Structure formats: C-alpha cells, structure tokens
Amino acid sequence: MANKIPVVEYSLCAACGVCVTACPFSCLELSKVGIDRYNKVYPVLASPGTCTGCGICAKACPVEVITMQVLAGVP
Amino acid sequence: MKAYTGKVLFVNLTTGDIHAETIPDEVYENYLSGVGLGAYILYQRIPAGADPLGPDNMLGFVSGLLTGTPSLVTGRWMAVFKSPITGGWGDANCGGTFSPAIKQCGYDAIFINGVSPTPVYLFVDSNTAVLKDATSVWDMDADAAEKILQQDNLNKKKPVVALIGPAGVKRSLISGIVNDGGRLAARSGGGAVMGSKNLKAVVLAGVKPIGCHDPAAMKTLSKELSQKMRKFNLPGFVKGGIFPLMGKMMGGMKRALPMDGAMAGILMKRWGTISNNTLGITSGDTPIKNWKGSVVDFNHSYYKHLNPEKILKVEKQKYHCYGCAIGCGGITDIASASSGEFTESHKVEYETCTTFGSLSMNKDLDSILYINELLNRAGMDTIAAGSTVAFALECYENGVITPAMADGLDLSWGNAQSIIALVKKMIARDGIGDVLADGVKTAAAKLGVTGQPYVVTAGGVEPGMHDSRFDPLLAIHFSVDPTPGRHTIGSAQYYDMIHLWEKVSWAPPSGAYLKADEYIPSDKLAVKSVALSCYKELVDGSGGCLFAMMLGVNHWKLFEWLNAATGWQKTPDEYMEIGKRIQTLRQMFTIKHNVDPMSYKISPRMAGVPPLTAGPNKGKTVPIEAMMKLHWKHFGWEEQTGEPTTATKTQLGLDTL
C-alpha cells in the first residue's frame, strides 16, 4: 500500500481522463461520482492496492485538480 | 522537454524488420506531428504508382504534437496512407486513447509497410516492439478481438488497441480502423490497407511520460478552457424538441453573422453531434433521399423519430476522448434496439443517423442504433456504408437493382429491416452486399451506372452529411481537399465561429453578409477557404478535434498551446504557413500518384445541378468548378490544374523533397 494516494477535486475536474491514461499501473478508472447532470464520468482510484503513490497522475492533470494525499499510518 | 519524442518506429511486414529512426527537430518545426509528419514520411517513402493494397503502401499511425501535453482536446491520432478509393492521399482521424498510447511507447508515430505472409499484430511497449501471431483473432469482430488482445497482453498497464474488423479483413474499400470499443478512423479506406497487409492490430502498452516545454503555461490555458466549458450550458427546460424550429429559422436567414463558438460547445457537451439530427433537416444542412429530396419528403412525421432527446434517454454515461473537456460522446444502452444481441454501444453520431436516416428515408431509430453497432464492430465507415445503402435504394427504385439481384430484399426507401439485412450482407460480402461493399464508386462501376445523377460522391468518396447546396464553402472543401468529401475541413459556419481573423493577419474578417453572396465565386470566399484549410492542417498536426476547433481561437487557444508546448514562439501567421505546407504536401502526394485534382469535384447533384425544387435549398446551384479554381489560385497552386506551383513549393521548402 502506498503512503500517498490521488484525491480529485471533482467540482473542477474536466473529466478529460488524462490521469487515467498517464497512470503506469492502470489504477484509475472513470466512473460516475454523482455530481454531474450530464452523466459524465470522473477518475476514481479503482485499484488502491496497486497505486504506488508516484504522483504521475497529478503531474499530468491539465487543470491541476489532483493532489496526492498522505495516508496516516502508512510508512 | 519537447512535446514530441523525436522518434518514429518503422515496421516492414515482409521482412520482419523493426527499427526506430530519429526525426530532426526541423521536421517538427516545419510539419508538426500528426498529419504533417505523416505527409512528410509518406510523400518520400511511397513510390509513385504503388498499389494501395500492395506491399509498397505505407500505413502510418501518428499522434498529435500536443497529444499528451497538458493541453485539452488534443488527443486525436491520424491514420495516413495512400487511399485505395482515390489512389491519392488518404487519412483518417480518430479519438479515444490511442494517440497518447503511441507517445507513451516512446514514438511519435509508427509506419508499417510490406505484407505479412500470415495474420499478425504489432505489440509495442516502452521497451519492445514485436510482431505476434493474430490467426486466432483474425476473423473476429473488432470488439471481441480488442478484448482478447488486451487480456493477452495485460501486464501492469492496460493496453490500447487499434485494429480492423471483418470489413477490413475482407478489404472493403470503405473499412476503417477501430479503437476503444468502437471509435473509428473511418475514412479513405484505411481498414482495407491494414487488411491487405495481414495486420490485424497494433497493441500499445507503453508507460513513458510525455513532456513539454512549459507545462505551467499550458495548464493555465487549460484551466481557462475547462472553466468556460463548465459554464457552457443551456437551461434544463430547453430540450431537443426545439431544434426543428431553430433549423427552420437558420434555413430562412438571408444574412449570416459571426457567431461565438461557445454555442458549439454547449450543443456538443449536452447532446453531441446528434444535436444536428433534426436541426439540419429543417435548415437544409442535412441531405435527404440520396441528395434528391428535402424536408418536404423527410417531414415532421419522419424526423420526429430522430429527436436527439430519444437517444439521450438510452445514454448511460458520457464518453470523453482522451484529454477532452467537451465530452460529446456517450455510452448507450442498445439492448432493446438490438433485440438483446448487444448490450451497449458508443452513442450513434449525427452522420450515422443521417446516412441511415434521412438519406435512406428511414425513420426507425432502433434500426439505426443497431446498424451503428454492427458497423463499429465490423470496422466499416458509417458515412460511406449508409451513403452506399441510399445509392442502392435509388438503384432499386430505378430498376438498376432488381428484386432478384437484391437477393429477395425489398429495397424500397425506408424499409428498416431490409436496410439492416443489406448492411449485414455488405459486411459479409454476401450477394448484393459484395457489389456494395466497396462503396458507391465501385458499386456504380459494377452496376454499369457510373456518371448517373444518383451516383453521389466527391472524387469517388461518399461525402459527409452536410449539404453543399446549403453551404457553398463546404462544397469547396468537399472538392479541393486531398481527402475529398470530407465535411470536417471547412464551411461558412465553421469560419464564422472560429474567428481566425482575430489572430491571423490575412484571414478576411467575417462581418454580416448576405447568404446569397456565398453562391458567387469571389476572392474573399476563396481566401476564407484557404485559411480554413491551413488551420485544419494545424489542428490535425496537433492532435486537435474539430469540435474544439469550432469553439474558436479565443476559447481553444491552439497557437498559444503550441508555443507553450514547444518554446518556438511562432506567430499565428507563421503557424498558418505550416498548415499551408502540410496541405500543399498532401496535394503533391496526390499529384505524384497521378490523380487529377479536378476529378475530386463534387457530383452535379451535390452542386444543385439540377437544382432542388422544394425545401430550403430550392433553386440553389453552386458554381463549384470556378470556386475550386479560385481556391487553388489563392493557395499558390496552378489555377487550372490544382498542382502546387514551383514558386509555392520553393517558398514552403517543399522543392527539395
């Protein structure tokens, strides 16, 4: 388990999927998160077990809405 | 870091040789990537006279220069090749996630020539490139084969696959290349080229990062667009039922005005391309009954069934191509429409709703949703297939195709069940389907009706579903682009939305003008069409999307993104020169392969010869030949022949290629 995971600010997310493609381990998937009247899908961490916390997704995000959140208790 | 990798992979399927080559920086500065890099490579490496379905043809999979950078709506890839339909330049453009996947393998493009002795697919990741046996998936539909190839090559990264379906395998000249479960690089016959090489798929699983010069500047531009897109909305009470009225108003307008491209964003975001389903019918933008009818024929009792709201009812979720902030696509539930054969499908596009709707006088929406998925899985171009069906229906009406020749099908206008059966026959090359499987031009030749008014093409290519009699600037682009019949290059409506004149010194301002003026050949109209051609090549060199282009240069800031991505600091005029270079090289390719550009002129019916007798386009005729010549002249090409002049080639640095 990584000591950091990506957290998405959905209200500002473009739903562009760049982070999903950028992830080298296919940890992110697009899914409904219930905030959009157009039925858009947004990135969610579908495979937290394989996330290394590398931050590539956050770096790739064109609109800078992903932050890497430190997980308490994970070395 | 640069926005491009500077490396290209070459694969020879005859010898099995796979090697990478370094591309000099100046090539990118002169041609960008995407269609420009494709033209640069193919012009020099495909010998004149090469058989499009033979080993000398080269098939390129090219990413956009901006793909993978922190720009938005720049994730499209291009298939480039010599077209087996026209014999000249061929390309097709597609979204999904394939374009960044090319760069994540460490290449800007993959070019493939030769012919494999057995079915193969190409697998590439960050470290390797290898040909693998494709015998077990060769005959499968694109959806089934994609899933298997992804599973077979699954490691840490889920692979992205571009492949052909049965239509490409059977070398249908109207077949395309499929990725992401039903997105198609559909046009120009690329699927047949891929099939002729015994190449089923390209499977990519690279994880290399994609860099750029100034990511912070790029992200600032992206945030600006993203914020705008969030605000591009109509009130919830505005429904698709309003479109016929809007279309009627647009069709009746005597004057045109510049528009804010935000409207395109609003419509695409909510409905996608189907927003034009009924609007186009009442305005005159949508061709009807194989281009011989009007809204009088496909009237409210028909078009009400194509209301985009009916399609949104089965839309389960939106679909964005890679890097897109618009999201015109969708995933739809088609279990009912397909009687349980399929569960879901990429949302049907306007083009498909039209070729299998008004063009064929078909009001059965379920049949269109079903056919859409059949063709996506087969990897067949829905524009070309539907246009060919409409041609066949008129042949049936004329007695050219008899009931016996039709294998017992009743090919009367609008017979949905017969149209479905006919499409299945085309995919399988069965009976009358084999006659039609290569498109209108080949079918007309087989039926002995070449040159008849109901043979509707531009240079042998089935045109996009926007009526050239409604928009003469569109007629010009249908006829002068090296990929004829393409509706995605330019039109008066595009010009009025893009606002190029606000950034490009020589692009004519578009104030209020009489619509009737569009039907008179003029220098101003020609320069507009030249500007659109140049700009579209920039878009296709960058990986940009038509619908972003339609937002206009003040919302989707291509010039600024290119500078931030590369550090070049070029002016918009300098970028437009690159677009001019790419377009001229595409034209040079066509001429090198001995194709007469005048042969790309739209069919008489598309130019209003004879004019329609009813509907918004009643009495309208487009003097297309004079308009083509003026376009060529202002492009710096020979006015009579369309061949780029020596002076133009020298000015653009194309004389030494």
PDB file of N, CA and C in Angstrom, chain A residues 1-68:
ATOM      1  N   MET A   1       0.848  -1.198   0.000  1.00  0.00           N
ATOM      2  CA  MET A   1       0.000   0.000   0.000  1.00  0.00           C
ATOM      3  C   MET A   1       0.886   1.250   0.000  1.00  0.00           C
ATOM      4  N   ALA A   2       0.606   2.160  -0.883  1.00  0.00           N
ATOM      5  CA  ALA A   2       1.390   3.386  -0.952  1.00  0.00           C
ATOM      6  C   ALA A   2       1.055   4.296   0.227  1.00  0.00           C
ATOM      7  N   ASN A   3       1.969   5.183   0.551  1.00  0.00           N
ATOM      8  CA  ASN A   3       1.665   6.116   1.649  1.00  0.00           C
ATOM      9  C   ASN A   3       0.991   7.386   1.145  1.00  0.00           C
ATOM     10  N   LYS A   4       0.788   7.480  -0.170  1.00  0.00           N
ATOM     11  CA  LYS A   4       0.056   8.619  -0.744  1.00  0.00           C
ATOM     12  C   LYS A   4      -0.900   8.097  -1.818  1.00  0.00           C
ATOM     13  N   ILE A   5      -2.041   8.721  -1.923  1.00  0.00           N
ATOM     14  CA  ILE A   5      -2.989   8.362  -2.993  1.00  0.00           C
ATOM     15  C   ILE A   5      -3.535   9.645  -3.632  1.00  0.00           C
ATOM     16  N   PRO A   6      -3.954   9.547  -4.885  1.00  0.00           N
ATOM     17  CA  PRO A   6      -4.511  10.737  -5.537  1.00  0.00           C
ATOM     18  C   PRO A   6      -5.926  11.039  -5.053  1.00  0.00           C
ATOM     19  N   VAL A   7      -6.186  12.317  -4.852  1.00  0.00           N
ATOM     20  CA  VAL A   7      -7.527  12.772  -4.482  1.00  0.00           C
ATOM     21  C   VAL A   7      -7.951  13.831  -5.507  1.00  0.00           C
ATOM     22  N   VAL A   8      -9.133  13.665  -6.062  1.00  0.00           N
ATOM     23  CA  VAL A   8      -9.591  14.531  -7.150  1.00  0.00           C
ATOM     24  C   VAL A   8     -10.601  15.548  -6.647  1.00  0.00           C
ATOM     25  N   GLU A   9     -10.410  16.803  -6.998  1.00  0.00           N
ATOM     26  CA  GLU A   9     -11.409  17.837  -6.710  1.00  0.00           C
ATOM     27  C   GLU A   9     -12.417  17.826  -7.863  1.00  0.00           C
ATOM     28  N   TYR A  10     -13.479  17.059  -7.696  1.00  0.00           N
ATOM     29  CA  TYR A  10     -14.390  16.810  -8.815  1.00  0.00           C
ATOM     30  C   TYR A  10     -15.093  18.058  -9.335  1.00  0.00           C
ATOM     31  N   SER A  11     -15.315  19.027  -8.463  1.00  0.00           N
ATOM     32  CA  SER A  11     -16.056  20.208  -8.922  1.00  0.00           C
ATOM     33  C   SER A  11     -15.278  21.000  -9.963  1.00  0.00           C
ATOM     34  N   LEU A  12     -13.967  20.773 -10.030  1.00  0.00           N
ATOM     35  CA  LEU A  12     -13.143  21.482 -11.010  1.00  0.00           C
ATOM     36  C   LEU A  12     -12.578  20.547 -12.078  1.00  0.00           C
ATOM     37  N   CYS A  13     -12.890  19.249 -11.966  1.00  0.00           N
ATOM     38  CA  CYS A  13     -12.318  18.252 -12.890  1.00  0.00           C
ATOM     39  C   CYS A  13     -12.955  18.389 -14.272  1.00  0.00           C
ATOM     40  N   ALA A  14     -12.113  18.303 -15.320  1.00  0.00           N
ATOM     41  CA  ALA A  14     -12.604  18.411 -16.705  1.00  0.00           C
ATOM     42  C   ALA A  14     -13.110  17.082 -17.237  1.00  0.00           C
ATOM     43  N   ALA A  15     -12.992  16.019 -16.470  1.00  0.00           N
ATOM     44  CA  ALA A  15     -13.406  14.675 -16.897  1.00  0.00           C
ATOM     45  C   ALA A  15     -12.682  14.241 -18.170  1.00  0.00           C
ATOM     46  N   CYS A  16     -11.463  14.737 -18.341  1.00  0.00           N
ATOM     47  CA  CYS A  16     -10.749  14.512 -19.602  1.00  0.00           C
ATOM     48  C   CYS A  16     -10.031  13.174 -19.656  1.00  0.00           C
ATOM     49  N   GLY A  17      -9.827  12.539 -18.507  1.00  0.00           N
ATOM     50  CA  GLY A  17      -9.236  11.204 -18.494  1.00  0.00           C
ATOM     51  C   GLY A  17      -7.736  11.156 -18.693  1.00  0.00           C
ATOM     52  N   VAL A  18      -7.072  12.302 -18.708  1.00  0.00           N
ATOM     53  CA  VAL A  18      -5.616  12.305 -18.900  1.00  0.00           C
ATOM     54  C   VAL A  18      -4.923  11.519 -17.791  1.00  0.00           C
ATOM     55  N   CYS A  19      -5.405  11.684 -16.565  1.00  0.00           N
ATOM     56  CA  CYS A  19      -4.779  10.988 -15.434  1.00  0.00           C
ATOM     57  C   CYS A  19      -4.900   9.476 -15.570  1.00  0.00           C
ATOM     58  N   VAL A  20      -6.042   9.026 -16.090  1.00  0.00           N
ATOM     59  CA  VAL A  20      -6.277   7.584 -16.236  1.00  0.00           C
ATOM     60  C   VAL A  20      -5.257   6.986 -17.208  1.00  0.00           C
ATOM     61  N   THR A  21      -5.030   7.692 -18.308  1.00  0.00           N
ATOM     62  CA  THR A  21      -4.059   7.205 -19.293  1.00  0.00           C
ATOM     63  C   THR A  21      -2.629   7.342 -18.790  1.00  0.00           C
ATOM     64  N   ALA A  22      -2.371   8.391 -18.038  1.00  0.00           N
ATOM     65  CA  ALA A  22      -1.000   8.623 -17.577  1.00  0.00           C
ATOM     66  C   ALA A  22      -0.544   7.580 -16.564  1.00  0.00           C
ATOM     67  N   CYS A  23      -1.467   7.041 -15.795  1.00  0.00           N
ATOM     68  CA  CYS A  23      -1.094   6.096 -14.731  1.00  0.00           C
ATOM     69  C   CYS A  23      -0.396   4.863 -15.314  1.00  0.00           C
ATOM     70  N   PRO A  24       0.812   4.570 -14.880  1.00  0.00           N
ATOM     71  CA  PRO A  24       1.540   3.422 -15.448  1.00  0.00           C
ATOM     72  C   PRO A  24       0.979   2.080 -15.000  1.00  0.00           C
ATOM     73  N   PHE A  25       0.095   2.096 -14.013  1.00  0.00           N
ATOM     74  CA  PHE A  25      -0.404   0.829 -13.462  1.00  0.00           C
ATOM     75  C   PHE A  25      -1.910   0.667 -13.639  1.00  0.00           C
ATOM     76  N   SER A  26      -2.523   1.539 -14.423  1.00  0.00           N
ATOM     77  CA  SER A  26      -3.968   1.486 -14.662  1.00  0.00           C
ATOM     78  C   SER A  26      -4.765   1.414 -13.355  1.00  0.00           C
ATOM     79  N   CYS A  27      -4.366   2.217 -12.384  1.00  0.00           N
ATOM     80  CA  CYS A  27      -5.066   2.224 -11.089  1.00  0.00           C
ATOM     81  C   CYS A  27      -6.367   3.017 -11.129  1.00  0.00           C
ATOM     82  N   LEU A  28      -6.410   4.005 -12.032  1.00  0.00           N
ATOM     83  CA  LEU A  28      -7.567   4.892 -12.082  1.00  0.00           C
ATOM     84  C   LEU A  28      -8.556   4.425 -13.144  1.00  0.00           C
ATOM     85  N   GLU A  29      -9.816   4.598 -12.857  1.00  0.00           N
ATOM     86  CA  GLU A  29     -10.872   4.328 -13.840  1.00  0.00           C
ATOM     87  C   GLU A  29     -11.863   5.477 -13.819  1.00  0.00           C
ATOM     88  N   LEU A  30     -12.601   5.609 -14.927  1.00  0.00           N
ATOM     89  CA  LEU A  30     -13.632   6.644 -14.987  1.00  0.00           C
ATOM     90  C   LEU A  30     -14.950   6.057 -14.514  1.00  0.00           C
ATOM     91  N   SER A  31     -15.609   6.782 -13.644  1.00  0.00           N
ATOM     92  CA  SER A  31     -16.840   6.251 -13.065  1.00  0.00           C
ATOM     93  C   SER A  31     -17.757   7.409 -12.659  1.00  0.00           C
ATOM     94  N   LYS A  32     -19.027   7.124 -12.554  1.00  0.00           N
ATOM     95  CA  LYS A  32     -19.962   8.160 -12.098  1.00  0.00           C
ATOM     96  C   LYS A  32     -19.706   8.459 -10.623  1.00  0.00           C
ATOM     97  N   VAL A  33     -19.636   9.748 -10.311  1.00  0.00           N
ATOM     98  CA  VAL A  33     -19.468  10.104  -8.905  1.00  0.00           C
ATOM     99  C   VAL A  33     -20.634  10.947  -8.414  1.00  0.00           C
ATOM    100  N   GLY A  34     -21.646  11.069  -9.251  1.00  0.00           N
ATOM    101  CA  GLY A  34     -22.907  11.666  -8.812  1.00  0.00           C
ATOM    102  C   GLY A  34     -22.924  13.167  -8.686  1.00  0.00           C
ATOM    103  N   ILE A  35     -22.050  13.861  -9.411  1.00  0.00           N
ATOM    104  CA  ILE A  35     -22.075  15.319  -9.278  1.00  0.00           C
ATOM    105  C   ILE A  35     -22.473  16.020 -10.564  1.00  0.00           C
ATOM    106  N   ASP A  36     -22.794  15.286 -11.592  1.00  0.00           N
ATOM    107  CA  ASP A  36     -22.923  15.915 -12.900  1.00  0.00           C
ATOM    108  C   ASP A  36     -24.274  15.600 -13.517  1.00  0.00           C
ATOM    109  N   ARG A  37     -24.978  16.633 -13.967  1.00  0.00           N
ATOM    110  CA  ARG A  37     -26.305  16.405 -14.550  1.00  0.00           C
ATOM    111  C   ARG A  37     -26.218  15.832 -15.954  1.00  0.00           C
ATOM    112  N   TYR A  38     -25.020  15.851 -16.531  1.00  0.00           N
ATOM    113  CA  TYR A  38     -24.864  15.294 -17.878  1.00  0.00           C
ATOM    114  C   TYR A  38     -24.409  13.831 -17.871  1.00  0.00           C
ATOM    115  N   ASN A  39     -24.342  13.201 -16.733  1.00  0.00           N
ATOM    116  CA  ASN A  39     -23.884  11.814 -16.657  1.00  0.00           C
ATOM    117  C   ASN A  39     -22.425  11.645 -17.052  1.00  0.00           C
ATOM    118  N   LYS A  40     -21.623  12.623 -16.744  1.00  0.00           N
ATOM    119  CA  LYS A  40     -20.191  12.493 -17.016  1.00  0.00           C
ATOM    120  C   LYS A  40     -19.568  11.533 -16.013  1.00  0.00           C
ATOM    121  N   VAL A  41     -18.430  10.976 -16.418  1.00  0.00           N
ATOM    122  CA  VAL A  41     -17.705  10.073 -15.518  1.00  0.00           C
ATOM    123  C   VAL A  41     -16.350  10.690 -15.174  1.00  0.00           C
ATOM    124  N   TYR A  42     -15.913  10.434 -13.967  1.00  0.00           N
ATOM    125  CA  TYR A  42     -14.711  11.074 -13.432  1.00  0.00           C
ATOM    126  C   TYR A  42     -13.731  10.016 -12.908  1.00  0.00           C
ATOM    127  N   PRO A  43     -12.470  10.394 -12.766  1.00  0.00           N
ATOM    128  CA  PRO A  43     -11.480   9.405 -12.306  1.00  0.00           C
ATOM    129  C   PRO A  43     -11.682   9.018 -10.844  1.00  0.00           C
ATOM    130  N   VAL A  44     -11.640   7.733 -10.620  1.00  0.00           N
ATOM    131  CA  VAL A  44     -11.660   7.217  -9.246  1.00  0.00           C
ATOM    132  C   VAL A  44     -10.517   6.214  -9.104  1.00  0.00           C
ATOM    133  N   LEU A  45     -10.015   6.089  -7.909  1.00  0.00           N
ATOM    134  CA  LEU A  45      -8.934   5.140  -7.653  1.00  0.00           C
ATOM    135  C   LEU A  45      -9.548   3.749  -7.489  1.00  0.00           C
ATOM    136  N   ALA A  46      -9.584   3.032  -8.596  1.00  0.00           N
ATOM    137  CA  ALA A  46     -10.266   1.734  -8.600  1.00  0.00           C
ATOM    138  C   ALA A  46      -9.386   0.632  -8.027  1.00  0.00           C
ATOM    139  N   SER A  47      -8.071   0.811  -8.108  1.00  0.00           N
ATOM    140  CA  SER A  47      -7.149  -0.222  -7.619  1.00  0.00           C
ATOM    141  C   SER A  47      -6.148   0.389  -6.642  1.00  0.00           C
ATOM    142  N   PRO A  48      -6.622   0.739  -5.454  1.00  0.00           N
ATOM    143  CA  PRO A  48      -5.707   1.381  -4.498  1.00  0.00           C
ATOM    144  C   PRO A  48      -4.531   0.481  -4.128  1.00  0.00           C
ATOM    145  N   GLY A  49      -4.736  -0.819  -4.208  1.00  0.00           N
ATOM    146  CA  GLY A  49      -3.668  -1.741  -3.840  1.00  0.00           C
ATOM    147  C   GLY A  49      -2.477  -1.690  -4.773  1.00  0.00           C
ATOM    148  N   THR A  50      -2.720  -1.278  -6.000  1.00  0.00           N
ATOM    149  CA  THR A  50      -1.602  -1.222  -6.958  1.00  0.00           C
ATOM    150  C   THR A  50      -1.056   0.189  -7.127  1.00  0.00           C
ATOM    151  N   CYS A  51      -1.689   1.158  -6.506  1.00  0.00           N
ATOM    152  CA  CYS A  51      -1.192   2.540  -6.590  1.00  0.00           C
ATOM    153  C   CYS A  51       0.106   2.646  -5.803  1.00  0.00           C
ATOM    154  N   THR A  52       1.130   3.209  -6.434  1.00  0.00           N
ATOM    155  CA  THR A  52       2.423   3.357  -5.766  1.00  0.00           C
ATOM    156  C   THR A  52       2.592   4.748  -5.170  1.00  0.00           C
ATOM    157  N   GLY A  53       1.612   5.609  -5.407  1.00  0.00           N
ATOM    158  CA  GLY A  53       1.731   6.977  -4.900  1.00  0.00           C
ATOM    159  C   GLY A  53       2.740   7.806  -5.669  1.00  0.00           C
ATOM    160  N   CYS A  54       2.973   7.436  -6.904  1.00  0.00           N
ATOM    161  CA  CYS A  54       4.050   8.072  -7.687  1.00  0.00           C
ATOM    162  C   CYS A  54       3.716   9.509  -8.082  1.00  0.00           C
ATOM    163  N   GLY A  55       2.431   9.847  -8.139  1.00  0.00           N
ATOM    164  CA  GLY A  55       2.039  11.223  -8.457  1.00  0.00           C
ATOM    165  C   GLY A  55       2.055  11.568  -9.934  1.00  0.00           C
ATOM    166  N   ILE A  56       2.270  10.589 -10.792  1.00  0.00           N
ATOM    167  CA  ILE A  56       2.281  10.866 -12.242  1.00  0.00           C
ATOM    168  C   ILE A  56       0.926  11.406 -12.693  1.00  0.00           C
ATOM    169  N   CYS A  57      -0.130  10.882 -12.138  1.00  0.00           N
ATOM    170  CA  CYS A  57      -1.479  11.348 -12.495  1.00  0.00           C
ATOM    171  C   CYS A  57      -1.655  12.820 -12.160  1.00  0.00           C
ATOM    172  N   ALA A  58      -1.184  13.209 -10.975  1.00  0.00           N
ATOM    173  CA  ALA A  58      -1.329  14.605 -10.544  1.00  0.00           C
ATOM    174  C   ALA A  58      -0.509  15.527 -11.432  1.00  0.00           C
ATOM    175  N   LYS A  59       0.683  15.066 -11.778  1.00  0.00           N
ATOM    176  CA  LYS A  59       1.551  15.879 -12.623  1.00  0.00           C
ATOM    177  C   LYS A  59       0.961  16.040 -14.024  1.00  0.00           C
ATOM    178  N   ALA A  60       0.295  15.000 -14.505  1.00  0.00           N
ATOM    179  CA  ALA A  60      -0.250  15.032 -15.865  1.00  0.00           C
ATOM    180  C   ALA A  60      -1.532  15.861 -15.957  1.00  0.00           C
ATOM    181  N   CYS A  61      -2.257  15.999 -14.887  1.00  0.00           N
ATOM    182  CA  CYS A  61      -3.580  16.656 -14.935  1.00  0.00           C
ATOM    183  C   CYS A  61      -3.470  18.060 -15.534  1.00  0.00           C
ATOM    184  N   PRO A  62      -4.165  18.317 -16.634  1.00  0.00           N
ATOM    185  CA  PRO A  62      -4.051  19.622 -17.293  1.00  0.00           C
ATOM    186  C   PRO A  62      -4.645  20.767 -16.494  1.00  0.00           C
ATOM    187  N   VAL A  63      -5.545  20.438 -15.565  1.00  0.00           N
ATOM    188  CA  VAL A  63      -6.219  21.511 -14.826  1.00  0.00           C
ATOM    189  C   VAL A  63      -5.885  21.477 -13.330  1.00  0.00           C
ATOM    190  N   GLU A  64      -4.908  20.679 -12.960  1.00  0.00           N
ATOM    191  CA  GLU A  64      -4.346  20.656 -11.603  1.00  0.00           C
ATOM    192  C   GLU A  64      -5.410  20.479 -10.522  1.00  0.00           C
ATOM    193  N   VAL A  65      -6.195  19.430 -10.661  1.00  0.00           N
ATOM    194  CA  VAL A  65      -7.220  19.178  -9.641  1.00  0.00           C
ATOM    195  C   VAL A  65      -6.946  17.888  -8.867  1.00  0.00           C
ATOM    196  N   ILE A  66      -5.760  17.298  -9.072  1.00  0.00           N
ATOM    197  CA  ILE A  66      -5.415  16.083  -8.318  1.00  0.00           C
ATOM    198  C   ILE A  66      -4.301  16.432  -7.329  1.00  0.00           C
ATOM    199  N   THR A  67      -4.532  16.085  -6.084  1.00  0.00           N
ATOM    200  CA  THR A  67      -3.472  16.239  -5.085  1.00  0.00           C
ATOM    201  C   THR A  67      -3.148  14.870  -4.508  1.00  0.00           C
ATOM    202  N   MET A  68      -1.920  14.706  -4.108  1.00  0.00           N
ATOM    203  CA  MET A  68      -1.510  13.435  -3.509  1.00  0.00           C
ATOM    204  C   MET A  68      -1.671  13.564  -1.994  1.00  0.00           C
TER     205      MET A  68
END
